Amino acid sequence: MIPYISLGKLNLLGLEVQPFFLLVAIGIVSGVLLYDRICRRGGRIDRRTAHHVPEICVLGGFIGAHLVHVLFYHPEQLAEDPFALFKFWGGISSIGGFLGGVGAGWLYLVWKRAPILPYADRALTGLAAGWFFGRMGCALSHDHPGRLSEFPLAVAYPDGSRFDLGLYEFILTAVILAVLWTLAGKPRRSGTFAAAIALLYAPLRFLLDFLRAEDVALADARYLGLTPAQYGMLALTALGLVVLYRSRRQPEDVAFRGPISPGPANGGAAGQP
């Protein structure tokens, strides 16, 4: 049994900060820095186009996270307060953040007439790094309680031992980052990283949501027995398979780490291939 560890508010320069929000901020900064580091290696991107992707995705992510939280997880809030959609501090959904960020980034790249997959590889690799810290925050705040269980990796919640889905996703994200690190060692076809992230994360997240608690306050809504995130994971799995298929016909991109080999893949740092 894993002990229930709960950190109180942290005092930073006289300000009281919840560990979750601090880790989310660290995650955003870490993800953007990793994305920028990969972009500076050149490859099949235009640096000027790539420069604006993070802020567009982060903004779209925050908007999507709140809209999905209200519309699909807790629609009763909208019935009680029609302005709940505009109260962005009133709750967020990770799948909504993902959909909002990806959707905003996709619209931007379509507008710029840029190839989607090279940017998706870089942006989603940065997202995975940020997700690691975000799920660390979830694991410490225990805000994704699962069903009551005597499983050895259950957490001793105050009302009994439960699965802790935030903890399990934190572990899953660490595994995904290890896989990405391995893939990053040599040039890969565009779309490889995006497909790997989708196909490693989505099926397991779909299964994990079956362990989500239904006997707690503000339990996730179910539609035909599935949570909104599970429907999102089915769509993400299908999208990952499509990207994997398309990546087979894509040219190789620059390696995301290690020495940069001279070649045509590196000539696109300042322009489109």
PDB file of C-alpha atoms in Angstrom, residues 23-33 129-131 134:
ATOM      1  CA  LEU A  23       4.215  21.891 -11.229  1.00  0.00           C
ATOM      2  CA  VAL A  24       1.870  22.791 -14.094  1.00  0.00           C
ATOM      3  CA  ALA A  25       3.839  26.019 -14.583  1.00  0.00           C
ATOM      4  CA  ILE A  26       7.120  24.071 -14.494  1.00  0.00           C
ATOM      5  CA  GLY A  27       5.634  21.658 -17.019  1.00  0.00           C
ATOM      6  CA  ILE A  28       4.656  24.422 -19.437  1.00  0.00           C
ATOM      7  CA  VAL A  29       8.105  26.015 -19.243  1.00  0.00           C
ATOM      8  CA  SER A  30       9.877  22.650 -19.582  1.00  0.00           C
ATOM      9  CA  GLY A  31       7.759  21.634 -22.556  1.00  0.00           C
ATOM     10  CA  VAL A  32       8.341  24.918 -24.372  1.00  0.00           C
ATOM     11  CA  LEU A  33      12.092  24.780 -23.705  1.00  0.00           C
ATOM     12  CA  ALA A 129       7.718  16.583 -21.039  1.00  0.00           C
ATOM     13  CA  GLY A 130       5.182  19.069 -19.696  1.00  0.00           C
ATOM     14  CA  TRP A 131       2.639  16.295 -19.058  1.00  0.00           C
ATOM     15  CA  GLY A 134       1.482  18.028 -14.676  1.00  0.00           C
TER      16      GLY A 134
END
